[in-house]
Coordinates of C-alpha atoms and ligand atoms in Angstrom, one line a residue:
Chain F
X109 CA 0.0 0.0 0.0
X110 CA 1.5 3.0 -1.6
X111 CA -0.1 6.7 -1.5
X112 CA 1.3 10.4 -2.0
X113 CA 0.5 11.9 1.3
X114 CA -0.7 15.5 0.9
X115 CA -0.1 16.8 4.6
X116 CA -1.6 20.0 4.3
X117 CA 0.3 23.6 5.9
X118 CA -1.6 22.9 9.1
X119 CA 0.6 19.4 9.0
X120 CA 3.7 22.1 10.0
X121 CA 1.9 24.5 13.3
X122 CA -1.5 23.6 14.5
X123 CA -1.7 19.9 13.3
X124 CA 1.6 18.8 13.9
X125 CA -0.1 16.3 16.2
X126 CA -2.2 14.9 13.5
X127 CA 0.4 14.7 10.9
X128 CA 2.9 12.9 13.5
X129 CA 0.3 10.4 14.6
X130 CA -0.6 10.0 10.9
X131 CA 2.8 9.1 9.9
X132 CA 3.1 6.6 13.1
X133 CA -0.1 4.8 12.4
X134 CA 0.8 4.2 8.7
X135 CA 4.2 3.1 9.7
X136 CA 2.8 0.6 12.0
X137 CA 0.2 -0.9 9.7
X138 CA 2.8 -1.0 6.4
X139 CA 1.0 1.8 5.1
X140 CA 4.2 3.5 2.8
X141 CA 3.6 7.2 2.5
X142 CA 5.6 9.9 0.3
X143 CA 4.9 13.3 0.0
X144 CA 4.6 14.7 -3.2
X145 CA 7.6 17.5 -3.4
X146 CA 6.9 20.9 -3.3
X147 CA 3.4 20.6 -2.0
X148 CA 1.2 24.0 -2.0
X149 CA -1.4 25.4 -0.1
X150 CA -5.2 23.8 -1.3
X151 CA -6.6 27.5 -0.5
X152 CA -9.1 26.5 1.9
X153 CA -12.1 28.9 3.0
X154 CA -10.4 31.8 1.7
X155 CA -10.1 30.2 -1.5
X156 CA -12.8 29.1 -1.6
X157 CA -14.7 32.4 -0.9
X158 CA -12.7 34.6 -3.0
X159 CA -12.2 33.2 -6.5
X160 CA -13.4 30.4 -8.5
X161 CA -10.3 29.9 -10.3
X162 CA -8.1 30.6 -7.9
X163 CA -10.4 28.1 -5.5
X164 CA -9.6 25.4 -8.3
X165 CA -6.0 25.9 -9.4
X166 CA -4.7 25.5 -6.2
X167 CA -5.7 22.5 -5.3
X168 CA -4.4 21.6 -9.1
X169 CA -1.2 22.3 -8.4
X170 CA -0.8 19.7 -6.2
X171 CA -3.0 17.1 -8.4
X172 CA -0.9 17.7 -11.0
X173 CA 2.5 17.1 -8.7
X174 CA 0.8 13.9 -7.3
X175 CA -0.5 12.3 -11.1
X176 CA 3.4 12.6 -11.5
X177 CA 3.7 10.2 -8.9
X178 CA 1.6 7.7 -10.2
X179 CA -0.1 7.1 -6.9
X180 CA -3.6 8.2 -5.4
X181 CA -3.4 11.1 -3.2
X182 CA -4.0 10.4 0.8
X183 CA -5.4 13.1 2.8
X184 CA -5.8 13.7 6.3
X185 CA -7.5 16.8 6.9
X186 CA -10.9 17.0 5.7
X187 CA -10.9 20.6 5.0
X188 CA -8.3 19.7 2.3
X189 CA -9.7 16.4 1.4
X190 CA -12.5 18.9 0.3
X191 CA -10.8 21.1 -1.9
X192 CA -8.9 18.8 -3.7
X193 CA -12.2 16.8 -4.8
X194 CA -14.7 19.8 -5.3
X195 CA -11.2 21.0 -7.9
X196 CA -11.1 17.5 -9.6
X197 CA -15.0 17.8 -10.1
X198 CA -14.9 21.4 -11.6
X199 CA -12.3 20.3 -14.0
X200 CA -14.0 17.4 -15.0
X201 CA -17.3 18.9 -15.6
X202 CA -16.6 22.4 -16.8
X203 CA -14.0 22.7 -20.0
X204 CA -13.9 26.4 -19.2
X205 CA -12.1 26.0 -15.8
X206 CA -10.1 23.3 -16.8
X207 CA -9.3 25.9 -19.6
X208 CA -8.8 28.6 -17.2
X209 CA -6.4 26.3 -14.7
X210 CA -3.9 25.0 -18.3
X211 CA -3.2 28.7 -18.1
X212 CA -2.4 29.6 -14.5
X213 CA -0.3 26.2 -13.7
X214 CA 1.2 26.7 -17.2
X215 CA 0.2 22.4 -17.9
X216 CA -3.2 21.3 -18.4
X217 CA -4.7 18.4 -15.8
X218 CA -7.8 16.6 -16.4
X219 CA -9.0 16.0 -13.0
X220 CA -8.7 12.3 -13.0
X221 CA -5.9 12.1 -9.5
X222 CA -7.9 9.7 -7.1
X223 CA -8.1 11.5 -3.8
X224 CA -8.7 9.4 -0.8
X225 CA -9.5 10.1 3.0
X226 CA -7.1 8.2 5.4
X227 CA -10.7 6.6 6.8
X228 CA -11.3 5.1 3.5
X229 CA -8.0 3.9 3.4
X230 CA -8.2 2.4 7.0
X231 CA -11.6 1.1 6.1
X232 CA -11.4 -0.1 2.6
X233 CA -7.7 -1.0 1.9
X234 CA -6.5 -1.7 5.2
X235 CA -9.7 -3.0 6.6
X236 CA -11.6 -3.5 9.7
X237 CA -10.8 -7.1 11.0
X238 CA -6.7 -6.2 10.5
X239 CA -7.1 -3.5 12.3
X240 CA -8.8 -5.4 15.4
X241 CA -6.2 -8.2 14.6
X242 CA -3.4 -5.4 15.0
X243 CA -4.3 -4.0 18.1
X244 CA -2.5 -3.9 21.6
X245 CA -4.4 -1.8 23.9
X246 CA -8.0 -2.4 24.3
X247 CA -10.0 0.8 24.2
X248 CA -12.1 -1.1 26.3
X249 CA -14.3 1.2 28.5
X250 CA -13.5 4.1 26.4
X251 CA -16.5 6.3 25.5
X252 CA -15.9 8.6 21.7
X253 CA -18.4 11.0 20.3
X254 CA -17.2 10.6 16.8
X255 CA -17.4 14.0 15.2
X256 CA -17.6 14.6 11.0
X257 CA -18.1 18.0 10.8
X258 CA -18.7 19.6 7.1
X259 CA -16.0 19.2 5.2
X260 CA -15.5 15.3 5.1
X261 CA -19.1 14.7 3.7
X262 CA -19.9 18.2 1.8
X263 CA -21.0 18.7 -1.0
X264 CA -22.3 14.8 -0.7
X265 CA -22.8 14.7 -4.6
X266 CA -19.2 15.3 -5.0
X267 CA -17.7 13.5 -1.8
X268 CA -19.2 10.3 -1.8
X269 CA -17.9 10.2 2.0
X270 CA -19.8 7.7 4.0
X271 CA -23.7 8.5 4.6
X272 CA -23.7 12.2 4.6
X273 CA -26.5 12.6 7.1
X274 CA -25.4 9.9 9.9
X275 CA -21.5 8.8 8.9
X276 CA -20.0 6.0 10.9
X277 CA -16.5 5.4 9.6
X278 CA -14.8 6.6 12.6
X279 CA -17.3 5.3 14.7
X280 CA -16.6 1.7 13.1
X281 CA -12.5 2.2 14.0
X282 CA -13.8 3.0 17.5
X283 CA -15.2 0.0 18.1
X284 CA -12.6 -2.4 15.9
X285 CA -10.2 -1.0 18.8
X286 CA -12.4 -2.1 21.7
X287 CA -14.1 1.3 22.0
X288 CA -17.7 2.6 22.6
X289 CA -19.1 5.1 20.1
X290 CA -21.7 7.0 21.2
X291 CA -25.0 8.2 19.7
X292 CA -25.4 11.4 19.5
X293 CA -26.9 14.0 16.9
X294 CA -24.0 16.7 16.1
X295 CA -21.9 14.3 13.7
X296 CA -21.9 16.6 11.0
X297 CA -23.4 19.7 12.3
X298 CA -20.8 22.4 11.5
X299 CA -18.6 24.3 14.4
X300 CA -18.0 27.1 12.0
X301 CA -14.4 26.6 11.5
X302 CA -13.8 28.9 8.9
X303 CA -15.0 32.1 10.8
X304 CA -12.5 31.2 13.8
X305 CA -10.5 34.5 13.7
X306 CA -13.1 36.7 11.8
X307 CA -16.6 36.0 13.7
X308 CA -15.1 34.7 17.4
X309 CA -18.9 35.1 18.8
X310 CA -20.1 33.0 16.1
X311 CA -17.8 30.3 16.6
X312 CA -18.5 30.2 20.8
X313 CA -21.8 30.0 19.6
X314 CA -21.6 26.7 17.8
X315 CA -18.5 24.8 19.4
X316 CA -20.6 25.7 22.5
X317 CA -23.6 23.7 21.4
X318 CA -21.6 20.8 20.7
X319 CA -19.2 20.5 23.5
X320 CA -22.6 20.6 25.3
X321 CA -23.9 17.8 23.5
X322 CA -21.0 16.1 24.3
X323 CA -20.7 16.2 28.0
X324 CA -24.4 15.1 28.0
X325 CA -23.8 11.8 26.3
X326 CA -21.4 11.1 28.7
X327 CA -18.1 11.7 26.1
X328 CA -14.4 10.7 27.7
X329 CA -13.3 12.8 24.0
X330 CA -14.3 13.1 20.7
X331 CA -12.6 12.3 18.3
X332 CA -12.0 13.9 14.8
X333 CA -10.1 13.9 11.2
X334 CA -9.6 17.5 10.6
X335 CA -6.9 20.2 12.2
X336 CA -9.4 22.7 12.3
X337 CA -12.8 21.3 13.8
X338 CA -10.2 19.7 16.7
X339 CA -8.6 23.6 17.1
X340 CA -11.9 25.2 17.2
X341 CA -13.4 22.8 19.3
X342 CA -9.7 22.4 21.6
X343 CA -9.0 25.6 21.6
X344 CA -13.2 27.5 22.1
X345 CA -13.4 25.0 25.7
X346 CA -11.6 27.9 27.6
X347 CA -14.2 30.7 26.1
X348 CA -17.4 28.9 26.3
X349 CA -16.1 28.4 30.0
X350 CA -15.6 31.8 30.0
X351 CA -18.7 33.4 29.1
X352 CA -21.7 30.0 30.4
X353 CA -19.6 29.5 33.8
X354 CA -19.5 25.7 32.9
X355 CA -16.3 24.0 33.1
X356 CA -15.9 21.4 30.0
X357 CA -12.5 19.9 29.7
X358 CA -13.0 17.5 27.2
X359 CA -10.2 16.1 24.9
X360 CA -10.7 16.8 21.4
X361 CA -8.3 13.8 20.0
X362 CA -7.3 12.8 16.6
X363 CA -8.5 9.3 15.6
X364 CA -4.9 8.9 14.6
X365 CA -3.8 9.2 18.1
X366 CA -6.7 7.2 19.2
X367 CA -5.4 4.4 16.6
X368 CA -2.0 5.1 17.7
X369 CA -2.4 4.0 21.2
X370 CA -4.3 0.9 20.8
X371 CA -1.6 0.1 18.2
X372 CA 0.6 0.5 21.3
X373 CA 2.8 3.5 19.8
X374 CA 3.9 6.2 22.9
X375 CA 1.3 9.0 23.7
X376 CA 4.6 11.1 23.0
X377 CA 5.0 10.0 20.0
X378 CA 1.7 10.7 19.0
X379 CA 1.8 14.1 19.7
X380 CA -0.8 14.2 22.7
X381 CA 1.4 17.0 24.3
X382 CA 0.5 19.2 22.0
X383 CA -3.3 19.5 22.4
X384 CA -4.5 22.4 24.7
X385 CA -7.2 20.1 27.0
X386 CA -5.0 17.6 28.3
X387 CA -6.0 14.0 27.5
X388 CA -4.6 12.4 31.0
X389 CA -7.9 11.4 31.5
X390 CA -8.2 9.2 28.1
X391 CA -4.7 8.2 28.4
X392 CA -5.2 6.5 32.1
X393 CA -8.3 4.3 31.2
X394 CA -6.7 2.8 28.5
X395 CA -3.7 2.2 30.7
X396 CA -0.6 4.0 29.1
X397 CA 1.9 4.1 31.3
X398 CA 3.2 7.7 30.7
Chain P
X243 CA -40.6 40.1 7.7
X244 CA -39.9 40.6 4.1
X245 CA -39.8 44.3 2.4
X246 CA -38.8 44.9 -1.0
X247 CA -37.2 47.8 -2.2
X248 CA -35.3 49.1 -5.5
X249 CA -37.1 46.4 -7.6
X250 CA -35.4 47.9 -10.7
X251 CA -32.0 47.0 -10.2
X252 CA -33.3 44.0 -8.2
X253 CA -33.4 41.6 -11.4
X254 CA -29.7 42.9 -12.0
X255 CA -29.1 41.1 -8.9
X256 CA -31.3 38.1 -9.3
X257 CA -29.7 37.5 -12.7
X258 CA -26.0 37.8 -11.5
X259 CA -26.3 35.8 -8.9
X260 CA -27.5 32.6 -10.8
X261 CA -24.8 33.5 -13.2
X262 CA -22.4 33.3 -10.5
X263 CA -23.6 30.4 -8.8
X264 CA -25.5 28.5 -11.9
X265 CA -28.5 28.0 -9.7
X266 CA -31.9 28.9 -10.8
X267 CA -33.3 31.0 -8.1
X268 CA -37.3 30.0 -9.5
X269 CA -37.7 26.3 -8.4
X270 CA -37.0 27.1 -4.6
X271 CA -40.6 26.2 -3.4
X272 CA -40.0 27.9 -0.3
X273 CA -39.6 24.7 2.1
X274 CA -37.2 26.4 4.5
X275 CA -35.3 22.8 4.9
X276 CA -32.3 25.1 4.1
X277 CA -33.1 27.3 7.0
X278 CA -33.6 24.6 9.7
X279 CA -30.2 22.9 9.1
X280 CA -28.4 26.1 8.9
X281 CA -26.1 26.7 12.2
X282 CA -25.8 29.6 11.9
X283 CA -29.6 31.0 11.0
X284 CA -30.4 31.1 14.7
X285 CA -28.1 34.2 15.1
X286 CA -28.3 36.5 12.1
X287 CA -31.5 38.2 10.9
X288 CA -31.6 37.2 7.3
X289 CA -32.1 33.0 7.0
X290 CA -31.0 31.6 3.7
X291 CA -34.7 30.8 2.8
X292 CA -35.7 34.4 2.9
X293 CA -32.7 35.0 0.9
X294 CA -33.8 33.0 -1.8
X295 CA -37.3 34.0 -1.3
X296 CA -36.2 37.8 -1.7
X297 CA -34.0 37.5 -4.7
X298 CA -37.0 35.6 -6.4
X299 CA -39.2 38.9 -5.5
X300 CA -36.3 40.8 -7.1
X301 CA -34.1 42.1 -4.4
X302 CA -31.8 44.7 -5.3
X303 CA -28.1 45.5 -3.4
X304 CA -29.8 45.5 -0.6
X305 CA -29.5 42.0 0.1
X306 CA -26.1 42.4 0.1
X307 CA -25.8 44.1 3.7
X308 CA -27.4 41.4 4.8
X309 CA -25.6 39.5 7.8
X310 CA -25.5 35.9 6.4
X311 CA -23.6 37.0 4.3
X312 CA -20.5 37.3 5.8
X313 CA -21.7 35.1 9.0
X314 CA -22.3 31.8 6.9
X315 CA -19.9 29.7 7.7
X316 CA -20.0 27.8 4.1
X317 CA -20.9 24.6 5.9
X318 CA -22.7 23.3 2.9
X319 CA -25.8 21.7 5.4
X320 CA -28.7 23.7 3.1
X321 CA -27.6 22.5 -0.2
X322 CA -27.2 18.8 1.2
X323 CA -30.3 19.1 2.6
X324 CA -32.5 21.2 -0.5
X325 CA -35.1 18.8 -2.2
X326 CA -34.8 20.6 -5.3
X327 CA -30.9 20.3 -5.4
X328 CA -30.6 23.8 -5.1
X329 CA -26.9 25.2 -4.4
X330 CA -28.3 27.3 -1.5
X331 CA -24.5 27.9 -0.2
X332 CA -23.3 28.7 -3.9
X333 CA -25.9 31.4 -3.9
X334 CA -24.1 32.7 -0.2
X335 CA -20.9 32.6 -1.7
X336 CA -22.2 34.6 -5.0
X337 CA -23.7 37.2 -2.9
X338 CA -20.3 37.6 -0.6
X339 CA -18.6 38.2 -4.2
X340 CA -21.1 40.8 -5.1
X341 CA -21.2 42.4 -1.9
X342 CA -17.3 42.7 -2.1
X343 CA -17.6 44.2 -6.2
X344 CA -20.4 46.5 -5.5
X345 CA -18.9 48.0 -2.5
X346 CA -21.4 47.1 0.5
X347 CA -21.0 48.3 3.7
X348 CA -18.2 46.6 6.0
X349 CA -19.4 44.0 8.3
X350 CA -18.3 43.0 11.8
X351 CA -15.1 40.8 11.8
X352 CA -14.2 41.7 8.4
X353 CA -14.2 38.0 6.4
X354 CA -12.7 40.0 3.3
X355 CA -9.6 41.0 5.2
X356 CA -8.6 37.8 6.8
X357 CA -9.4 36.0 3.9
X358 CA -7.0 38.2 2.0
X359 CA -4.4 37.7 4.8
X360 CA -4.5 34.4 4.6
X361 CA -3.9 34.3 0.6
X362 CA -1.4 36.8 0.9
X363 CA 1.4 34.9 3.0
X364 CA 0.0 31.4 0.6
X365 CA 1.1 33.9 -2.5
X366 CA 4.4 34.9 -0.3
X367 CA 5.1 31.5 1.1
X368 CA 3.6 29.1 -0.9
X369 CA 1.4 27.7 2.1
X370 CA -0.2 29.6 4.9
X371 CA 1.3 30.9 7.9
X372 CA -0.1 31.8 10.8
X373 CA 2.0 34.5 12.7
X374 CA 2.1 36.8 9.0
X375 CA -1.4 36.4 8.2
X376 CA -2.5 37.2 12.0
X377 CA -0.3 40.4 12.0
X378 CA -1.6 41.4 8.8
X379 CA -5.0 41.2 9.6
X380 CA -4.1 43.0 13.2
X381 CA -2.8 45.3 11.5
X382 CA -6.0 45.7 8.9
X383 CA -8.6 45.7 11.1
X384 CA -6.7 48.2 13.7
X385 CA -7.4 46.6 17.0
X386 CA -5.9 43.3 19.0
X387 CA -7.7 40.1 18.2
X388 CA -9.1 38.8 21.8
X389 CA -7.3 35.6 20.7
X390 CA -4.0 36.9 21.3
X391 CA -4.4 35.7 25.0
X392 CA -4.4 31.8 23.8
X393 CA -0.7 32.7 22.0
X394 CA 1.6 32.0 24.4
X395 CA 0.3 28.6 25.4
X396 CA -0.2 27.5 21.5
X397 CA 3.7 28.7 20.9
X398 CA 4.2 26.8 23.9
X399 CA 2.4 23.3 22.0
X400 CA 4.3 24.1 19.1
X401 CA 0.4 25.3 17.2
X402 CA 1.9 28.2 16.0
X403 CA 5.2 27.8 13.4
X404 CA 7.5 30.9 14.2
X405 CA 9.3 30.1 11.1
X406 CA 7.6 30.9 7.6
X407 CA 7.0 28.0 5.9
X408 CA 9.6 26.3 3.5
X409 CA 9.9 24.0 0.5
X410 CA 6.3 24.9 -0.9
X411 CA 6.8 25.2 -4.7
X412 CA 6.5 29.1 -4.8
X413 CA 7.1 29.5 -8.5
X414 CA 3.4 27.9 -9.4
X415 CA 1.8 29.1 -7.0
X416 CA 2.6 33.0 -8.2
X417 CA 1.4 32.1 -11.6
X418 CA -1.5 31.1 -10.0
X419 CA -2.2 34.7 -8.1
X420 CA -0.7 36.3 -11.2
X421 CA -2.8 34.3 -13.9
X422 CA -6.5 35.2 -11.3
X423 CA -5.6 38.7 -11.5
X424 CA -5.2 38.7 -15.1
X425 CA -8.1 37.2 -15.6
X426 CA -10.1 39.6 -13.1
X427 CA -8.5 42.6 -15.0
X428 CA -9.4 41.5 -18.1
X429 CA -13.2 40.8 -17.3
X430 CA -13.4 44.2 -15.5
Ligands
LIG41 S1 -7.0 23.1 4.3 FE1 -5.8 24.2 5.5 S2 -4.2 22.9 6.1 FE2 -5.1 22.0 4.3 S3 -3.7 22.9 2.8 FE3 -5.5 24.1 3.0 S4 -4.9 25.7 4.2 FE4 -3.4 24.1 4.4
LIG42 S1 -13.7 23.0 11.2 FE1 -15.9 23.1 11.6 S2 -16.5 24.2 9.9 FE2 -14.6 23.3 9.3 S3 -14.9 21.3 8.6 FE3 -14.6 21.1 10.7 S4 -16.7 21.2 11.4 FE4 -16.8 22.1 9.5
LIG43 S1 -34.4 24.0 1.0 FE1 -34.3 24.6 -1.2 S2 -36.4 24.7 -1.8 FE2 -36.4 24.7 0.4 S3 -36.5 26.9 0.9 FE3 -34.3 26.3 0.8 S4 -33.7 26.7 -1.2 FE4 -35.9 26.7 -1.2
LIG44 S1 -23.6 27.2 4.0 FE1 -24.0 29.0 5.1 S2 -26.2 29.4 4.7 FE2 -25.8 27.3 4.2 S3 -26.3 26.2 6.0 FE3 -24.1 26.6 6.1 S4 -23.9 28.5 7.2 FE4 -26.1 28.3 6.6

């Protein structure tokens, strides 16, 4: 199992957690992973809500490096996973675009890369009864709120992620590792992630509603596959503290890490330092000897 | 409640949004699914039903001081969600271009800037950076963020890259910028 591994910028500041534990996990489970040189910047939001060419030809530019390569694309973060397959799908289905990106990438590309989650590579080339076979340390007792957010299953038409509306691929790796997923209704609903720096109030608004939701179901963490929905929701615990006088601490973990430890890797390795609520609690029931 | 003014160069508006966004505003049948699922429509004043339903009744630039606008969070949930297949967020997303081209009035937080922060030090670097997009947008909007409390632990975690970022193949991505503003200048 061979992919290009598109890390993403957030691989190198706020996600170094998530690419670290990436690169761990698919060490551990003879996953090989090379990262195509000179990889860009897919644009994200701001891409997104400034230009449509601009929106697609960055994304292109690192299609174009990865066809090169001969491989399929991996991605971790959902926010790129996004771009990269909304591009693909305005290239393919508008000549005018793929017109418009031959001229600013100076090569023309016909949208045909295949780009894959991580989860659909644990899920459908790895697969579920390895991974059980695989692991170390029981999640046993563990209870995960498996979070989506948008990006991983919007636009649905162009996605093909999972079942837009109720997703359980991460919930299905919880419980492959010994681990309890729980029920619970804000899966996909969005934290508003992209207004993080511009529309603070906004953003307390919805990571507070879910946090909530969390702690009533009875959550140890949630768990999640994209560096922004865990900063949002890491990083907005101390405001919506702040400003409802509650006192959440829940860990917003990668399911990387998660996957990580019941593969038996080191919580240092995995990066668990580097997230702002402190996972202690997670790490102790599933017995890692720090 | 829904009040209609300059009709006139309301079909102006009408007509360049579905050009932007390649939706037909007519089939919405006024279901509000789009409004339900929205996260955002419990906080702003304008729901993305009422949007549709006003740029149907021929809405002028109004509509573009409207706060969705810049408070949707392009999650996407209304056009999943739409019966008719309608691009509900595409029609957000034309209306925030609009509102930027025809010169509406500034909204809180100031979306425009921080997006073009965040492009500027991906034109610069080749991939985003934090600390120069942050200072940029401190700098454009004139006042501290109330975030800058949280940098000094995130520096601390290693969230925050001091270093601009390296080995991003610059050369395309400049073509890229320089090839969108071409193309902007030349339809302008
Ligand atoms: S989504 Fe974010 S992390 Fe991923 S490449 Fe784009 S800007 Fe970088
Ligand atoms: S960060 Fe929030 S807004 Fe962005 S994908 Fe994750 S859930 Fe959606
Ligand atoms: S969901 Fe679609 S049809 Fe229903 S109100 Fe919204 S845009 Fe109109
Ligand atoms: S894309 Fe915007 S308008 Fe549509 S549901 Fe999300 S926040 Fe609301």
């Amino acid at each position: 199992m061979r992919y290009a591994y598109y890390p993403g910028c957030s691989a190198e500041s706020t996600a170094r957690d998530m690419h670290q534990s990436t690169l761990a996990v698919a060490r551990a489970l003879g996953i090989d992973l090379v990262e195509p040189k000179g990889w860009t910047c897919c644009g994200a939001t701001a891409g997104h809500q400034t230009d449509r060419l601009l929106a697609v030809s960055l994304p292109a530019a690192n299609l174009t490096k990865v066809q090169d390569m001969k491989l399929d694309m991996l991605v971790n973060c959902a926010a790129c996973y996004s771009r990269m397959k909304v591009a693909n799908h305005e290239i393919t289905s508008h000549s005018s675009i793929r017109q418009g990106v031959r001229e600013a990438l100076d090569r023309d590309y016909d949208g045909s890369v295949k780009v894959r989650h991580l989860l659909e590579v644990l899920l459908e080339d790895v697969g579920l009864p390895a991974i059980t076979k695989a692991v170390k340390r029981s999640l046993n007792g563990l209870k995960v709120a498996c979070y989506y957010g948008c990006l991983l299953v919007r636009p649905p038409k162009i996605l093909k992620f999972d079942d837009p509306e109720n997703p359980t691929s991460l919930d299905r790796l919880v419980t492959a590792m010994g681990g309890t997923s729980l029920e619970w209704p804000c899966k996909v609903e969005c934290c508003g992630g992209g207004l993080s720096l511009s529309r603070t109030d906004v953003v307390v608004e919805l990571t507070g509603s879910i946090i909530d939701m969390a702690a009533s179901v009875g959550a140890d963490c949630i768990a999640v596959s994209c560096p922004m929905c865990q900063v949002n929701l890491d990083l907005r615990q101390q405001d919506i503290n702040k400003q409802t006088g509650k006192n959440y601490q829940i860990p917003i973990v990668y399911i990387t890490q998660l996957l990580g430890l019941s593969l038996g890797i080191s919580s240092g390795e995995l990066g668990f330092n580097q997230l702002m609520v402190p996972a202690s609690s997670v790490l102790e029931k599933i017995h890692e000897r720090a | 409640m829904i009040t209609i003014k300059n009709k006139k160069n309301g079909q102006g508006l009408k007509r360049a949004v579905e050009e932007l966004s390649g939706v037909d505003i007519s089939v919405c049948f006024q279901c509000k699914k789009c409004s339900s699922g929205c996260p955002v429509a419990r906080l702003t004043r304008s729901r993305p039903s009422e949007i549709m339903r006003q740029l149907h009744l021929g809405a002028g630039n109004e509509l573009l001081e409207s706060d969705l606008v810049w408070m949707c969070a392009s999650c996407e949930t209304c056009s999943a969600r739409c019966p008719m297949g309608i691009d509900v967020a595409a029609v957000i997303d034309a209306l925030r271009k609009l509102a930027l081209a025809r010169g509406a009035s500034k909204q809180k937080g100031n979306v425009p800037l921080f997006n073009r922060a965040f492009l500027k030090t991906v034109e610069t670097f080749g991939r985003s950076y934090e600390i120069g997009m942050i200072a940029a947008y401190k700098l454009g909007t004139g006042k501290l963020m109330n975030d800058t409390e949280k940098f000094p632990a995130m520096l601390k975690k290693g969230k925050i890259a001091l270093l601009p970022p390296r080995g991003g193949d610059r050369k395309t991505v400049r073509r890229i910028f320089k090839t969108v503003k071409q193309n902007k200048e030349a339809k302008a």
